[in-house]
CSV table of C-alpha atoms in Angstrom, one decimal:
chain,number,residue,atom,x,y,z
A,1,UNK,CA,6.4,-1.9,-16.2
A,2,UNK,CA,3.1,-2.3,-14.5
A,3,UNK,CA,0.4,0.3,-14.0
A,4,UNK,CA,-2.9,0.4,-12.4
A,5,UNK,CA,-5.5,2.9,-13.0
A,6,UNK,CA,-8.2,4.2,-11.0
A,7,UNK,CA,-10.6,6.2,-13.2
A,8,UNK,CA,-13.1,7.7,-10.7
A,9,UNK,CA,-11.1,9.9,-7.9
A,10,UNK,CA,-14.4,10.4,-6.2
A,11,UNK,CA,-17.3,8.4,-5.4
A,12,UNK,CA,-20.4,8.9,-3.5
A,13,UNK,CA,-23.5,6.0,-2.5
A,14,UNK,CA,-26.2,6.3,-0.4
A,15,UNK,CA,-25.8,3.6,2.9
A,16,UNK,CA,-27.3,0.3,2.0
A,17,UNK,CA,-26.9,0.7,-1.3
A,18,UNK,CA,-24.1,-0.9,-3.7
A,19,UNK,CA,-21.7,0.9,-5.3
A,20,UNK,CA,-18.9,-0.4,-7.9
A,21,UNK,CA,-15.2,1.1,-8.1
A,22,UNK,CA,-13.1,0.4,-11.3
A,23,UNK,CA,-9.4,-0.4,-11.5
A,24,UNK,CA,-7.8,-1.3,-14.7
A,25,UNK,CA,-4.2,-2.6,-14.6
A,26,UNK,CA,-1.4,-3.2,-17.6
A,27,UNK,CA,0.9,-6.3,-17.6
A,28,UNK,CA,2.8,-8.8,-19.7
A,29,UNK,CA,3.0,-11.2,-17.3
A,30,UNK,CA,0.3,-13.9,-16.4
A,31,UNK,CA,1.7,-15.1,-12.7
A,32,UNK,CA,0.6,-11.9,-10.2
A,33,UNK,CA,-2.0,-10.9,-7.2
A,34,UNK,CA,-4.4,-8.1,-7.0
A,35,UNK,CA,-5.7,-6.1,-4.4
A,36,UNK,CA,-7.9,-3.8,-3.1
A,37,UNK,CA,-7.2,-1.8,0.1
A,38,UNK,CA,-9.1,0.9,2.2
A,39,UNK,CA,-7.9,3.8,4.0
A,40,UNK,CA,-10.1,5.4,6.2
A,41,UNK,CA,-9.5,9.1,7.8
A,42,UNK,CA,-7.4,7.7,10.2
A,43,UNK,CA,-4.9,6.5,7.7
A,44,UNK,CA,-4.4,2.8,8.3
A,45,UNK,CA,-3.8,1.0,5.7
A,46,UNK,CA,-6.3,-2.4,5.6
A,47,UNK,CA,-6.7,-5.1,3.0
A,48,UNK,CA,-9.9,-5.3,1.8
A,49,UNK,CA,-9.7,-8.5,-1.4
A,50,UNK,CA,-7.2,-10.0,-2.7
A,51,UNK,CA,-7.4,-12.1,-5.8
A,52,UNK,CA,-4.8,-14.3,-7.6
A,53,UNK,CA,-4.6,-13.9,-11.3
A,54,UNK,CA,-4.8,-18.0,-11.3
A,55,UNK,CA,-8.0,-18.6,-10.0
A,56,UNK,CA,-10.7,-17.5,-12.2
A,57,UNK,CA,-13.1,-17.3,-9.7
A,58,UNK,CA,-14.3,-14.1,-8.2
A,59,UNK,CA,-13.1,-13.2,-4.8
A,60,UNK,CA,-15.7,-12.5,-2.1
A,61,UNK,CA,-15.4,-11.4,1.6
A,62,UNK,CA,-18.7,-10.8,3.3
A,63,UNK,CA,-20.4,-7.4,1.6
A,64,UNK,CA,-17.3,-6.9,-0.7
A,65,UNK,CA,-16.4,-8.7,-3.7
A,66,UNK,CA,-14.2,-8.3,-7.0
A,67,UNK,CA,-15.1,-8.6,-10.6
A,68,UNK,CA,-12.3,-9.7,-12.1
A,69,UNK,CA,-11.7,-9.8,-16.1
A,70,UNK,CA,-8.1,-10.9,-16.8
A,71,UNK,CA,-8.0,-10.3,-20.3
A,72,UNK,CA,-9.9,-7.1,-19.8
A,73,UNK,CA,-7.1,-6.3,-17.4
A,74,UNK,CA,-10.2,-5.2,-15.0
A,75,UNK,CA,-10.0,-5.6,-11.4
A,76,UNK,CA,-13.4,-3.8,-9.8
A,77,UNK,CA,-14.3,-3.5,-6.5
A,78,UNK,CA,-18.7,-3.9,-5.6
A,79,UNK,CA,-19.2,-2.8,-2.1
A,80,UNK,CA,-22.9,-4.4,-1.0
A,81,UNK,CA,-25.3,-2.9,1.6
A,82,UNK,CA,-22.8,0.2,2.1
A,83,UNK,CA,-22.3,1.0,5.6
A,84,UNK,CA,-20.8,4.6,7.0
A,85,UNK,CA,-17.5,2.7,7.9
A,86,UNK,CA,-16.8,2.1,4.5
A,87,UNK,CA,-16.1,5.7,4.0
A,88,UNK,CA,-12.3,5.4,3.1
A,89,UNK,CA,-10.0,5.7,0.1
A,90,UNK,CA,-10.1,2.9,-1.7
A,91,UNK,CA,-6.4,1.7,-3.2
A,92,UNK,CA,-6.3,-0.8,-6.3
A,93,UNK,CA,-2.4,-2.3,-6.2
A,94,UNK,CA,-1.1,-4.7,-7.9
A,95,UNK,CA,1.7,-7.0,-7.2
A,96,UNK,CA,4.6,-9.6,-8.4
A,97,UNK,CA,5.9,-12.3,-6.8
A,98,UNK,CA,9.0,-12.5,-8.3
A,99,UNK,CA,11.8,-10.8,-10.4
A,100,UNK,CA,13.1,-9.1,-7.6
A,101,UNK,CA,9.9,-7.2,-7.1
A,102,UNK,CA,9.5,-8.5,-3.5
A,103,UNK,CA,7.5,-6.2,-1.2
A,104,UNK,CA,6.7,-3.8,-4.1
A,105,UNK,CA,2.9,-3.0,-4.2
A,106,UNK,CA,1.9,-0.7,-7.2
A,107,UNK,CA,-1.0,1.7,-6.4
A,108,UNK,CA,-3.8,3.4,-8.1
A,109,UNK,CA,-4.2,6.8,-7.2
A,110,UNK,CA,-7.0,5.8,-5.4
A,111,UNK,CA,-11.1,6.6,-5.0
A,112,UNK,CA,-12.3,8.7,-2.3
A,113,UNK,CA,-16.2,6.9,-1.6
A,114,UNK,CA,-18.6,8.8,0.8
A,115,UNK,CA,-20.8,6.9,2.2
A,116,UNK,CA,-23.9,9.3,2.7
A,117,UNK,CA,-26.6,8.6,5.7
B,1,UNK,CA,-0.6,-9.3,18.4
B,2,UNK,CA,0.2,-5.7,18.4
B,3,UNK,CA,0.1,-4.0,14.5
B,4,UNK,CA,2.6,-2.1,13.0
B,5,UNK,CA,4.0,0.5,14.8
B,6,UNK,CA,5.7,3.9,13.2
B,7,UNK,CA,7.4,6.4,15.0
B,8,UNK,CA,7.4,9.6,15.3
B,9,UNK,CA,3.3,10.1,13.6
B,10,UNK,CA,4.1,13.9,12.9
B,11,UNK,CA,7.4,15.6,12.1
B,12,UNK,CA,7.9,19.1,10.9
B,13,UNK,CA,11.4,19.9,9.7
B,14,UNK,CA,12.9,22.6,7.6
B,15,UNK,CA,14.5,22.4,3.8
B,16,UNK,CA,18.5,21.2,4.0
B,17,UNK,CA,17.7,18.7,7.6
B,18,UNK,CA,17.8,15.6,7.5
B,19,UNK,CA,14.8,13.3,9.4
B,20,UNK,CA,15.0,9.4,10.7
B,21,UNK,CA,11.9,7.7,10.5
B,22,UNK,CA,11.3,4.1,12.3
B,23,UNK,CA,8.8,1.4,12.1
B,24,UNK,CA,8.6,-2.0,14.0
B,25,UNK,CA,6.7,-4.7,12.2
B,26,UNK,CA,4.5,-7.1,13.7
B,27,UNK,CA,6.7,-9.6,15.7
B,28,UNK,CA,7.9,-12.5,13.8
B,29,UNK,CA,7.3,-10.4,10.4
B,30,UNK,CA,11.0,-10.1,8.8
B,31,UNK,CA,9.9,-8.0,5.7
B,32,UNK,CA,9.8,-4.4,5.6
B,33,UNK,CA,8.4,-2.2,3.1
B,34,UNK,CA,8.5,1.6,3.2
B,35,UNK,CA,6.0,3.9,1.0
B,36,UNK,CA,5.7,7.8,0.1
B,37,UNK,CA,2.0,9.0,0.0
B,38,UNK,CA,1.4,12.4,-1.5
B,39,UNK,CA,-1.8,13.6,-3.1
B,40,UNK,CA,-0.2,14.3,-6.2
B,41,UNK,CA,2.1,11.3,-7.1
B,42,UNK,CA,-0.6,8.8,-4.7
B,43,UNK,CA,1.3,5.8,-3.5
B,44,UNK,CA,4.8,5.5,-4.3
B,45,UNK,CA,7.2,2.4,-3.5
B,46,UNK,CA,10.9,3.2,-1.8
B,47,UNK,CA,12.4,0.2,-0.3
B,48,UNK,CA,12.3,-3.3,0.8
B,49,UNK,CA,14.2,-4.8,3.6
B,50,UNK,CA,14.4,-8.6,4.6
B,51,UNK,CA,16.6,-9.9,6.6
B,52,UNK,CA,18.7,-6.8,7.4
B,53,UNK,CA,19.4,-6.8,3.3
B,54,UNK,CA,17.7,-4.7,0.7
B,55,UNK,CA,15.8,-6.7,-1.2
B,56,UNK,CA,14.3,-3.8,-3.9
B,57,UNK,CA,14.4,-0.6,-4.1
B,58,UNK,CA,12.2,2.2,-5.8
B,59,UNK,CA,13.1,5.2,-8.2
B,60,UNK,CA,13.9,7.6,-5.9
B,61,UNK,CA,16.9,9.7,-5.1
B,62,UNK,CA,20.0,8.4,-3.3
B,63,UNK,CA,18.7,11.3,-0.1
B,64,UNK,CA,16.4,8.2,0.9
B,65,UNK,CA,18.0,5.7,2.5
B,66,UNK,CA,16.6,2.9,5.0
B,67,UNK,CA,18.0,0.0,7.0
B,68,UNK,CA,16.8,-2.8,9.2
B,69,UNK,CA,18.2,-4.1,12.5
B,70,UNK,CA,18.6,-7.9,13.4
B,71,UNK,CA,14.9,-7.7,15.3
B,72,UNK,CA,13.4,-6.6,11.8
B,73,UNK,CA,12.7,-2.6,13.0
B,74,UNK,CA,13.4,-0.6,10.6
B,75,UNK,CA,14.5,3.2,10.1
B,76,UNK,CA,14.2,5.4,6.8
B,77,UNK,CA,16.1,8.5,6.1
B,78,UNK,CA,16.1,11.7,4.4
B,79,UNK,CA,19.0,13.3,4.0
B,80,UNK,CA,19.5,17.1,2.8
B,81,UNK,CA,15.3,17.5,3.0
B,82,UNK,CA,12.9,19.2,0.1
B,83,UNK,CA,9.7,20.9,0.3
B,84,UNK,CA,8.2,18.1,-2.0
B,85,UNK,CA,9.6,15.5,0.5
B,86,UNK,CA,6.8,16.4,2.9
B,87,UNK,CA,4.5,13.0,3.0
B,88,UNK,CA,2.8,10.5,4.7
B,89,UNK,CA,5.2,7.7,4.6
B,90,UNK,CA,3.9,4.3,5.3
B,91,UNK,CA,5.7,1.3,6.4
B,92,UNK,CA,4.3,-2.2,5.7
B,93,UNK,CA,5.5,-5.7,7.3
B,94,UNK,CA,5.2,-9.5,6.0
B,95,UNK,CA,6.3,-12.6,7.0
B,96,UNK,CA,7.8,-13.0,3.1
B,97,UNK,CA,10.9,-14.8,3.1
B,98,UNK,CA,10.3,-16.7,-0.5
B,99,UNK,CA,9.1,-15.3,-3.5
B,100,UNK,CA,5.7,-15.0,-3.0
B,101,UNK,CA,2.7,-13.1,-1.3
B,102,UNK,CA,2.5,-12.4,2.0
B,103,UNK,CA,-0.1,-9.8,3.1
B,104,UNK,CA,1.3,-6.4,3.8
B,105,UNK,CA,0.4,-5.1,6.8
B,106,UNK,CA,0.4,-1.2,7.3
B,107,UNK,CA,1.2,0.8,10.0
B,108,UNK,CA,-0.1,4.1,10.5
B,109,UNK,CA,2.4,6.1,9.1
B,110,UNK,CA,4.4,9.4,10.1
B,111,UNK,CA,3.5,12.7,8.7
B,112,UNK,CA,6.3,14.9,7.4
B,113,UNK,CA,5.9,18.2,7.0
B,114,UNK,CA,8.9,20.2,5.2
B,115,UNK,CA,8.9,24.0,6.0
């Protein structure tokens, strides 16, 4: 069975700053996709990254990008020039696309980051 | 085109009830997934529907039970309700009709409360 851990249930990083969140993830398989998801007070649910245990190369979108060690089994999140809006929970899940897993994204328990003016 | 929509966004029900939840994907999605969100157990997986069939299901008791209607809405429900079954539960839609990724997209969810 998969798991994915979040280490650090609370987070805190002064706005423009950077600030790193760790997720660490077990599997025997070598075929699946990571993610990283925000949830902001309101409770909507947005993907943030995605990365595809395939590709080796780190993905990036705009301030937010992934540091991702496959043998490590490390999946981290570095949020750039933090803005207030970034204030969420952050969600590290993990998924497979196949063996009848369909649909089935496995969470992290989650990082609650305050972004402080 | 309009997100995923859940309905109702707060219920309060008592032990023994039972409670329908309902979520309409993004048009055109035909995957729906359903998710319990408590601050103790975090994020947990209960179903998956495509194509009016469940596709996967999570390790929960046989009191949750969902289904999905030819234009891909989809209803959850709890029968014979517990105090622990009080949640956010979170309904997620994708295009997915192959094995493969298709990104989840989250509606806002609906708020049980179990008195």
């Amino acid at each position: 069975a998969q798991t994915v851990t979040q280490s650090q249930p609370e987070m805190s990083v002064q706005e423009a700053e950077t600030v790193t969140l760790s997720c660490t993830y077990d599997t025997s398989e070598s075929n699946y996709y990571l993610f990283w998801y925000k949830q902001p007070p309101s409770r909507q649910m947005i993907l943030v990254i995605r990365q595809e245990a395939y590709k080796q190369q780190n993905a990036t979108e705009n301030r937010f990008s992934v540091n991702f060690q496959k043998a490590a089994k490390s999946f981290s999140l570095k949020i750039s020039d933090s803005q207030l809006g970034d204030t969420a929970m952050y969600f590290c899940a993990f998924f497979l696309p196949y063996g009848g897993s369909q649909g089935n994204l496995i969470f992290g328990k989650g990082t609650k980051l305050s972004v402080k003016p | 085109k309009a997100g995923v929509t859940q309905t109702p966004r707060y219920l309060i029900k008592t032990r023994g009830q039972q409670v329908t939840l309902s979520c309409s994907p993004i048009s055109g999605h035909r995957s729906v997934s359903w998710y319990q969100q408590t601050p103790g157990q975090g994020l947990q997986f209960l179903f998956e529907y495509f194509s009016e069939t469940q596709r996967n299901k999570g390790n929960f008791p046989g009191r949750f039970s969902g289904r999905q209607f030819s234009n891909s809405r989809s209803e959850m429900n709890v029968s014979t309700l517990e105090l622990g079954d009080s949640a956010l539960y979170l309904c997620a839609s994708s295009f997915s009709d192959r094995v493969a990724y298709n990104e989840q997209f989250f509606g806002p969810g609906t708020r049980l409360t179990v008195l």
